[in-house]
C-alpha cells in the first residue's frame, strides 16, 4: 500500500494504473476505520483491480458547533486496517492540499436536503458534494462505495453523479452493525458506558417500527410516534429527528407505500448517532 498526501502525485500514479486498463474502486472516509469501512473496502477489493481509500475529515461538512475538532483520528491504526483490507493507494491530504488558501467554487445541493440531516445540519451536504466532486476528479474511479447508514448521503451523491455526469457507478452497501444492533460508527467511541448500553435501542426501535409496518401499520405519524416513544423510554438521548419518507426521493408521506425509509438522529452528550431502516411495501 502506498500513502499519498499530494493530489498531483496520486493522480500521476493512477494515470499509470489507467494506462494498464486497471479498474479503480474508491472508498471515501473520514478515517478512524471500523468494520463498516472494512466491508466497503472488501467489496471494492472484490470488484476492482485497484482500491483507493481516502481519509479526510472534511471541515466543509461540519457546522460551527459540530465535532470537527474532536472527531476521532488515528492514522497509524487506519494504515494497518487499510493494508489488511488490501488497499493499494491511501490518500490522506491536508485541508490545505484540498482547499488551498480560499476556495473559489463550491457545490450546492438543491434537492433531497430539506429534511433529515440536511435540515438539521445546514450546508453539510454542500460540503460533502464539494469534497466528493474534488475526490472524484482527482481519482477518476470506476466505482465509488458508500454505506446505507448514511442513506441521505447516498441519495444526494446519486444526484451529484447523475447531474454532473460523473462516469462512476455508485455502490451502496448495507449497514454493518455491532452484535447488539448498534450501527458501527467512528463516533461510537464518544459514548459513555451508560450511553453505549442505551444506544442499542436505536436499532431496536427501528425493528419495532418495521414489525408494526409488516403487521399492517401504514400511518407515518403512528410509526414515528412508536419509534419516538421507544427512544424516550429507553435512552437518555435527545431526538434530533425521527422521520419517514419515500426513498430515495425523500418525499414526505402520510401513508406508507412502496419503498420507505424510517430514519433517526439522536444526540447523546458527545456523539450524535444516526440510523435508518428501509422497507419495501408491496
Ligand atoms: P465516514 O468515515 O463516517 O464518513 O464513513 C465513510 C463511509 O463509510 C460512508 O460511505 C459511510 O456511509 C460508510 N459507513 C460508515 N459506517 C458504516 C456502517 N456501519 N456500515 C456500512 N457503511 C458504513
mmCIF file of C-alpha atoms and ligand atoms in Angstrom:
data_model
loop_
_atom_site.group_PDB
_atom_site.id
_atom_site.type_symbol
_atom_site.label_atom_id
_atom_site.label_comp_id
_atom_site.label_asym_id
_atom_site.label_seq_id
_atom_site.Cartn_x
_atom_site.Cartn_y
_atom_site.Cartn_z
ATOM 1 C CA UNK A 1 0.000 0.000 0.000
ATOM 2 C CA UNK A 2 1.252 3.455 -0.909
ATOM 3 C CA UNK A 3 0.213 6.525 1.068
ATOM 4 C CA UNK A 4 -0.105 9.885 -0.735
ATOM 5 C CA UNK A 5 -0.665 13.333 0.689
ATOM 6 C CA UNK A 6 -0.289 15.094 -2.683
ATOM 7 C CA UNK A 7 -3.232 15.060 -5.109
ATOM 8 C CA UNK A 8 -0.896 15.547 -8.094
ATOM 9 C CA UNK A 9 1.269 12.574 -7.119
ATOM 10 C CA UNK A 10 -1.760 10.344 -6.573
ATOM 11 C CA UNK A 11 -3.149 11.422 -9.959
ATOM 12 C CA UNK A 12 0.158 10.523 -11.600
ATOM 13 C CA UNK A 13 0.143 7.048 -10.019
ATOM 14 C CA UNK A 14 -3.482 6.474 -11.021
ATOM 15 C CA UNK A 15 -2.834 7.651 -14.597
ATOM 16 C CA UNK A 16 -0.276 4.870 -14.772
ATOM 17 C CA UNK A 17 -2.845 2.330 -13.485
ATOM 18 C CA UNK A 18 -5.412 3.560 -16.018
ATOM 19 C CA UNK A 19 -2.901 3.200 -18.842
ATOM 20 C CA UNK A 20 -2.838 -0.516 -17.947
ATOM 21 C CA UNK A 21 -6.659 -0.571 -18.082
ATOM 22 C CA UNK A 22 -6.903 -1.303 -14.357
ATOM 23 C CA UNK A 23 -10.340 -0.552 -12.927
ATOM 24 C CA UNK A 24 -10.446 1.661 -9.844
ATOM 25 C CA UNK A 25 -12.713 1.243 -6.811
ATOM 26 C CA UNK A 26 -12.845 4.200 -4.457
ATOM 27 C CA UNK A 27 -13.912 4.357 -0.791
ATOM 28 C CA UNK A 28 -14.123 7.875 0.724
ATOM 29 C CA UNK A 29 -13.969 8.045 4.534
ATOM 30 C CA UNK A 30 -13.156 10.332 7.417
ATOM 31 C CA UNK A 31 -10.959 7.641 8.970
ATOM 32 C CA UNK A 32 -10.970 6.012 12.407
ATOM 33 C CA UNK A 33 -11.801 2.929 10.415
ATOM 34 C CA UNK A 34 -14.126 0.201 11.673
ATOM 35 C CA UNK A 35 -15.769 -2.898 10.280
ATOM 36 C CA UNK A 36 -18.279 -0.770 8.333
ATOM 37 C CA UNK A 37 -15.457 0.848 6.360
ATOM 38 C CA UNK A 38 -13.681 -2.511 6.053
ATOM 39 C CA UNK A 39 -16.802 -4.002 4.466
ATOM 40 C CA UNK A 40 -16.862 -1.221 1.845
ATOM 41 C CA UNK A 41 -13.167 -1.851 1.157
ATOM 42 C CA UNK A 42 -13.732 -5.591 0.897
ATOM 43 C CA UNK A 43 -16.456 -5.065 -1.690
ATOM 44 C CA UNK A 44 -14.238 -2.628 -3.603
ATOM 45 C CA UNK A 45 -11.400 -5.166 -3.445
ATOM 46 C CA UNK A 46 -13.623 -7.884 -4.936
ATOM 47 C CA UNK A 47 -14.940 -5.735 -7.773
ATOM 48 C CA UNK A 48 -11.897 -3.742 -8.961
ATOM 49 C CA UNK A 49 -8.223 -4.130 -9.907
ATOM 50 C CA UNK A 50 -7.155 -1.190 -7.751
ATOM 51 C CA UNK A 51 -8.599 0.079 -4.468
ATOM 52 C CA UNK A 52 -8.201 3.708 -3.396
ATOM 53 C CA UNK A 53 -9.124 4.827 0.111
ATOM 54 C CA UNK A 54 -9.270 8.472 1.134
ATOM 55 C CA UNK A 55 -9.133 9.607 4.752
ATOM 56 C CA UNK A 56 -10.096 13.236 5.161
ATOM 57 C CA UNK A 57 -12.023 14.910 7.950
ATOM 58 C CA UNK A 58 -13.658 17.492 5.735
ATOM 59 C CA UNK A 59 -14.124 20.832 7.548
ATOM 60 C CA UNK A 60 -16.633 21.969 4.902
ATOM 61 C CA UNK A 61 -19.229 19.440 6.039
ATOM 62 C CA UNK A 62 -19.100 20.361 9.736
ATOM 63 C CA UNK A 63 -21.193 23.165 11.217
ATOM 64 C CA UNK A 64 -19.637 25.729 13.598
ATOM 65 C CA UNK A 65 -20.910 23.906 16.714
ATOM 66 C CA UNK A 66 -20.224 20.405 15.478
ATOM 67 C CA UNK A 67 -17.447 17.951 16.303
ATOM 68 C CA UNK A 68 -14.779 18.749 13.663
ATOM 69 C CA UNK A 69 -12.090 19.292 16.298
ATOM 70 C CA UNK A 70 -12.975 16.262 18.413
ATOM 71 C CA UNK A 71 -13.718 13.875 15.534
ATOM 72 C CA UNK A 72 -11.570 10.782 16.342
ATOM 73 C CA UNK A 73 -8.371 10.460 14.308
ATOM 74 C CA UNK A 74 -5.695 7.712 14.309
ATOM 75 C CA UNK A 75 -3.726 7.431 11.064
ATOM 76 C CA UNK A 76 -1.357 4.700 12.245
ATOM 77 C CA UNK A 77 -4.205 2.404 13.202
ATOM 78 C CA UNK A 78 -6.058 3.256 9.983
ATOM 79 C CA UNK A 79 -2.996 2.410 7.878
ATOM 80 C CA UNK A 80 -2.941 -1.072 9.414
ATOM 81 C CA UNK A 81 -6.648 -1.645 8.790
ATOM 82 C CA UNK A 82 -6.304 -0.338 5.218
ATOM 83 C CA UNK A 83 -3.274 -2.504 4.426
ATOM 84 C CA UNK A 84 -5.065 -5.591 5.797
ATOM 85 C CA UNK A 85 -8.126 -4.761 3.685
ATOM 86 C CA UNK A 86 -5.942 -4.774 0.564
ATOM 87 C CA UNK A 87 -5.964 -1.040 -0.168
ATOM 88 C CA UNK A 88 -3.494 -0.116 -2.930
ATOM 89 C CA UNK A 89 -3.480 3.662 -2.539
ATOM 90 C CA UNK A 90 -4.286 5.593 0.626
ATOM 91 C CA UNK A 91 -4.914 9.288 0.045
ATOM 92 C CA UNK A 92 -4.512 11.374 3.185
ATOM 93 C CA UNK A 93 -4.493 15.041 2.166
ATOM 94 C CA UNK A 94 -4.269 18.044 4.462
ATOM 95 C CA UNK A 95 -7.028 20.649 4.488
ATOM 96 C CA UNK A 96 -4.637 22.980 2.640
ATOM 97 C CA UNK A 97 -3.962 20.373 -0.048
ATOM 98 C CA UNK A 98 -7.700 20.045 -0.673
ATOM 99 C CA UNK A 99 -8.804 23.652 -0.421
ATOM 100 C CA UNK A 100 -5.729 25.900 -0.673
ATOM 101 C CA UNK A 101 -5.988 29.371 0.825
ATOM 102 C CA UNK A 102 -9.517 30.211 -0.215
ATOM 103 C CA UNK A 103 -11.656 28.028 -2.475
ATOM 104 C CA UNK A 104 -13.381 29.909 -5.285
ATOM 105 C CA UNK A 105 -16.080 27.356 -6.136
ATOM 106 C CA UNK A 106 -18.379 25.175 -4.065
ATOM 107 C CA UNK A 107 -21.120 22.721 -4.969
ATOM 108 C CA UNK A 108 -24.641 23.471 -3.723
ATOM 109 C CA UNK A 109 -27.105 20.603 -3.408
ATOM 110 C CA UNK A 110 -30.603 21.652 -4.469
ATOM 111 C CA UNK A 111 -32.788 18.704 -3.597
ATOM 112 C CA UNK A 112 -33.134 15.854 -1.121
ATOM 113 C CA UNK A 113 -31.621 18.080 1.594
ATOM 114 C CA UNK A 114 -34.593 19.905 3.145
ATOM 115 C CA UNK A 115 -35.170 17.056 5.616
ATOM 116 C CA UNK A 116 -33.309 14.679 7.932
ATOM 117 C CA UNK A 117 -29.611 15.629 8.416
ATOM 118 C CA UNK A 118 -29.828 18.207 5.610
ATOM 119 C CA UNK A 119 -32.313 20.223 7.633
ATOM 120 C CA UNK A 120 -30.527 19.797 10.961
ATOM 121 C CA UNK A 121 -27.066 20.441 9.512
ATOM 122 C CA UNK A 122 -27.330 23.378 7.060
ATOM 123 C CA UNK A 123 -24.540 23.291 4.474
ATOM 124 C CA UNK A 124 -23.497 19.762 5.430
ATOM 125 C CA UNK A 125 -24.354 18.177 2.078
ATOM 126 C CA UNK A 126 -22.855 21.109 0.127
ATOM 127 C CA UNK A 127 -19.616 20.252 1.941
ATOM 128 C CA UNK A 128 -19.993 16.549 1.148
ATOM 129 C CA UNK A 129 -20.790 17.213 -2.535
ATOM 130 C CA UNK A 130 -17.910 19.715 -2.886
ATOM 131 C CA UNK A 131 -15.299 17.408 -1.418
ATOM 132 C CA UNK A 132 -16.567 14.409 -3.402
ATOM 133 C CA UNK A 133 -16.518 16.390 -6.643
ATOM 134 C CA UNK A 134 -12.864 17.070 -5.953
ATOM 135 C CA UNK A 135 -12.077 13.490 -4.949
ATOM 136 C CA UNK A 136 -13.928 12.101 -7.978
ATOM 137 C CA UNK A 137 -11.917 14.380 -10.288
ATOM 138 C CA UNK A 138 -8.615 13.529 -8.613
ATOM 139 C CA UNK A 139 -9.208 9.761 -8.528
ATOM 140 C CA UNK A 140 -11.487 9.205 -11.574
ATOM 141 C CA UNK A 141 -12.794 5.930 -10.129
ATOM 142 C CA UNK A 142 -14.938 3.417 -11.989
ATOM 143 C CA UNK A 143 -16.930 2.632 -8.837
ATOM 144 C CA UNK A 144 -17.406 4.511 -5.566
ATOM 145 C CA UNK A 145 -18.624 2.788 -2.395
ATOM 146 C CA UNK A 146 -20.929 4.306 0.214
ATOM 147 C CA UNK A 147 -22.726 2.951 3.279
ATOM 148 C CA UNK A 148 -26.519 2.895 3.553
ATOM 149 C CA UNK A 149 -26.171 4.014 7.176
ATOM 150 C CA UNK A 150 -25.841 7.466 5.624
ATOM 151 C CA UNK A 151 -28.923 6.959 3.476
ATOM 152 C CA UNK A 152 -29.475 10.637 2.713
ATOM 153 C CA UNK A 153 -25.831 10.903 1.650
ATOM 154 C CA UNK A 154 -26.373 8.033 -0.804
ATOM 155 C CA UNK A 155 -29.436 9.835 -2.220
ATOM 156 C CA UNK A 156 -27.511 13.125 -2.558
ATOM 157 C CA UNK A 157 -24.463 11.502 -4.181
ATOM 158 C CA UNK A 158 -26.735 9.656 -6.585
ATOM 159 C CA UNK A 159 -27.985 13.116 -7.649
ATOM 160 C CA UNK A 160 -24.416 14.503 -7.849
ATOM 161 C CA UNK A 161 -23.252 11.656 -10.085
ATOM 162 C CA UNK A 162 -26.289 11.975 -12.375
ATOM 163 C CA UNK A 163 -26.342 15.781 -12.577
ATOM 164 C CA UNK A 164 -22.602 16.261 -13.108
ATOM 165 C CA UNK A 165 -22.299 13.260 -15.465
ATOM 166 C CA UNK A 166 -19.583 11.545 -13.477
ATOM 167 C CA UNK A 167 -18.893 8.241 -15.247
ATOM 168 C CA UNK A 168 -18.912 6.491 -11.882
ATOM 169 C CA UNK A 169 -21.036 3.634 -10.603
ATOM 170 C CA UNK A 170 -22.346 4.292 -7.095
ATOM 171 C CA UNK A 171 -22.338 1.135 -4.977
ATOM 172 C CA UNK A 172 -24.461 1.329 -1.791
ATOM 173 C CA UNK A 173 -23.508 -1.145 0.933
ATOM 174 C CA UNK A 174 -25.728 -2.434 3.787
ATOM 175 C CA UNK A 175 -25.160 -1.035 7.278
ATOM 176 C CA UNK A 176 -22.706 -3.060 9.360
ATOM 177 C CA UNK A 177 -23.769 -3.414 12.994
ATOM 178 C CA UNK A 178 -22.363 -4.387 16.375
ATOM 179 C CA UNK A 179 -23.691 -7.625 17.868
ATOM 180 C CA UNK A 180 -26.420 -5.757 19.740
ATOM 181 C CA UNK A 181 -27.547 -3.966 16.579
ATOM 182 C CA UNK A 182 -25.868 -0.583 17.046
ATOM 183 C CA UNK A 183 -24.670 0.698 13.654
ATOM 184 C CA UNK A 184 -20.857 0.823 13.625
ATOM 185 C CA UNK A 185 -19.656 4.401 13.665
ATOM 186 C CA UNK A 186 -16.396 6.215 14.362
ATOM 187 C CA UNK A 187 -18.406 8.386 16.757
ATOM 188 C CA UNK A 188 -19.424 5.437 18.990
ATOM 189 C CA UNK A 189 -16.158 5.872 20.957
ATOM 190 C CA UNK A 190 -17.533 9.169 22.240
ATOM 191 C CA UNK A 191 -20.426 7.451 24.051
ATOM 192 C CA UNK A 192 -20.224 6.919 27.815
ATOM 193 C CA UNK A 193 -20.590 3.349 29.102
ATOM 194 C CA UNK A 194 -24.223 4.027 30.025
ATOM 195 C CA UNK A 195 -24.959 5.703 26.662
ATOM 196 C CA UNK A 196 -23.345 2.816 24.786
ATOM 197 C CA UNK A 197 -25.777 0.442 26.522
ATOM 198 C CA UNK A 198 -28.702 2.670 25.631
ATOM 199 C CA UNK A 199 -27.541 3.115 22.028
ATOM 200 C CA UNK A 200 -28.644 -0.415 21.117
ATOM 201 C CA UNK A 201 -32.204 0.861 21.444
ATOM 202 C CA UNK A 202 -31.905 2.943 18.254
ATOM 203 C CA UNK A 203 -31.947 -0.152 16.082
ATOM 204 C CA UNK A 204 -34.405 -1.910 18.405
ATOM 205 C CA UNK A 205 -36.858 0.953 17.886
ATOM 206 C CA UNK A 206 -36.444 0.701 14.101
ATOM 207 C CA UNK A 207 -37.069 -3.043 14.236
ATOM 208 C CA UNK A 208 -40.179 -2.413 16.311
ATOM 209 C CA UNK A 209 -41.406 0.050 13.663
ATOM 210 C CA UNK A 210 -40.650 -2.431 10.891
ATOM 211 C CA UNK A 211 -42.622 -5.090 12.724
ATOM 212 C CA UNK A 212 -45.577 -2.720 13.053
ATOM 213 C CA UNK A 213 -45.446 -1.928 9.318
ATOM 214 C CA UNK A 214 -45.241 -5.612 8.490
ATOM 215 C CA UNK A 215 -48.322 -6.163 10.661
ATOM 216 C CA UNK A 216 -50.214 -3.586 8.596
ATOM 217 C CA UNK A 217 -49.467 -0.165 10.119
ATOM 218 C CA UNK A 218 -49.452 2.385 7.276
ATOM 219 C CA UNK A 219 -49.760 5.683 9.140
ATOM 220 C CA UNK A 220 -46.442 7.571 9.068
ATOM 221 C CA UNK A 221 -47.233 9.605 12.210
ATOM 222 C CA UNK A 222 -48.081 6.432 14.143
ATOM 223 C CA UNK A 223 -44.788 4.866 13.067
ATOM 224 C CA UNK A 224 -42.680 7.875 14.113
ATOM 225 C CA UNK A 225 -44.613 8.050 17.419
ATOM 226 C CA UNK A 226 -43.803 4.410 18.090
ATOM 227 C CA UNK A 227 -40.087 4.983 17.482
ATOM 228 C CA UNK A 228 -40.059 8.208 19.456
ATOM 229 C CA UNK A 229 -41.773 6.575 22.452
ATOM 230 C CA UNK A 230 -39.254 3.738 22.428
ATOM 231 C CA UNK A 231 -36.272 6.126 22.304
ATOM 232 C CA UNK A 232 -37.766 8.302 25.057
ATOM 233 C CA UNK A 233 -38.441 5.325 27.305
ATOM 234 C CA UNK A 234 -35.113 3.541 26.837
ATOM 235 C CA UNK A 235 -32.445 6.189 26.293
ATOM 236 C CA UNK A 236 -31.209 9.496 27.687
ATOM 237 C CA UNK A 237 -30.596 10.739 24.136
ATOM 238 C CA UNK A 238 -32.290 13.817 22.714
ATOM 239 C CA UNK A 239 -34.211 13.262 19.499
ATOM 240 C CA UNK A 240 -32.863 15.404 16.640
ATOM 241 C CA UNK A 241 -35.335 13.860 14.219
ATOM 242 C CA UNK A 242 -37.342 10.718 13.612
ATOM 243 C CA UNK A 243 -38.889 10.851 10.148
ATOM 244 C CA UNK A 244 -40.470 8.676 7.496
ATOM 245 C CA UNK A 245 -40.006 9.328 3.758
ATOM 246 C CA UNK A 246 -40.284 7.785 0.360
ATOM 247 C CA UNK A 247 -36.792 6.571 -0.538
ATOM 248 C CA UNK A 248 -34.613 7.580 -2.376
ATOM 249 C CA UNK A 249 -36.679 10.622 -3.389
ATOM 250 C CA UNK A 250 -37.002 11.694 0.271
ATOM 251 C CA UNK A 251 -40.548 12.907 -0.346
ATOM 252 C CA UNK A 252 -42.714 13.277 2.795
ATOM 253 C CA UNK A 253 -45.529 10.732 3.115
ATOM 254 C CA UNK A 254 -48.569 10.369 5.346
ATOM 255 C CA UNK A 255 -49.416 6.855 4.260
ATOM 256 C CA UNK A 256 -46.678 4.294 3.809
ATOM 257 C CA UNK A 257 -46.386 2.579 0.433
ATOM 258 C CA UNK A 258 -43.599 1.466 -1.908
ATOM 259 C CA UNK A 259 -40.010 1.924 -0.755
ATOM 260 C CA UNK A 260 -39.887 3.871 2.510
ATOM 261 C CA UNK A 261 -37.191 4.899 4.959
ATOM 262 C CA UNK A 262 -37.547 5.382 8.695
ATOM 263 C CA UNK A 263 -34.566 7.473 9.790
ATOM 264 C CA UNK A 264 -33.370 8.998 13.031
ATOM 265 C CA UNK A 265 -30.678 11.138 14.586
ATOM 266 C CA UNK A 266 -30.264 11.002 18.356
ATOM 267 C CA UNK A 267 -27.978 13.291 20.286
ATOM 268 C CA UNK A 268 -26.040 11.926 23.222
ATOM 269 C CA UNK A 269 -23.708 14.085 25.287
ATOM 270 C CA UNK A 270 -20.665 13.829 22.987
ATOM 271 C CA UNK A 271 -21.995 11.902 19.999
ATOM 272 C CA UNK A 272 -24.860 12.383 17.584
ATOM 273 C CA UNK A 273 -25.853 8.983 16.193
ATOM 274 C CA UNK A 274 -27.860 8.286 13.040
ATOM 275 C CA UNK A 275 -29.560 5.122 11.901
ATOM 276 C CA UNK A 276 -32.269 4.063 9.488
ATOM 277 C CA UNK A 277 -34.147 1.148 8.079
ATOM 278 C CA UNK A 278 -35.744 0.873 4.645
ATOM 279 C CA UNK A 279 -38.831 -1.216 3.982
ATOM 280 C CA UNK A 280 -40.356 -2.352 0.709
ATOM 281 C CA UNK A 281 -44.132 -2.367 0.978
ATOM 282 C CA UNK A 282 -45.841 -4.456 -1.686
HETATM 283 P P1 LIG B 1 -17.380 8.117 7.438
HETATM 284 O O1 LIG B 1 -15.938 7.826 7.680
HETATM 285 O O2 LIG B 1 -18.227 8.025 8.657
HETATM 286 O O3 LIG B 1 -17.594 9.369 6.630
HETATM 287 O O4 LIG B 1 -17.911 6.933 6.521
HETATM 288 C C1 LIG B 1 -17.298 6.634 5.287
HETATM 289 C C2 LIG B 1 -18.182 5.686 4.535
HETATM 290 O O5 LIG B 1 -18.389 4.504 5.303
HETATM 291 C C3 LIG B 1 -19.574 6.284 4.254
HETATM 292 O O6 LIG B 1 -19.993 5.885 2.967
HETATM 293 C C4 LIG B 1 -20.418 5.638 5.314
HETATM 294 O O7 LIG B 1 -21.787 5.525 4.955
HETATM 295 C C5 LIG B 1 -19.769 4.268 5.426
HETATM 296 N N1 LIG B 1 -20.091 3.665 6.717
HETATM 297 C C6 LIG B 1 -19.919 4.229 7.942
HETATM 298 N N2 LIG B 1 -20.398 3.411 8.909
HETATM 299 C C7 LIG B 1 -20.894 2.326 8.270
HETATM 300 C C8 LIG B 1 -21.542 1.136 8.704
HETATM 301 N N3 LIG B 1 -21.768 0.891 9.989
HETATM 302 N N4 LIG B 1 -21.919 0.231 7.766
HETATM 303 C C9 LIG B 1 -21.699 0.474 6.450
HETATM 304 N N5 LIG B 1 -21.084 1.569 5.973
HETATM 305 C C10 LIG B 1 -20.703 2.485 6.870
#
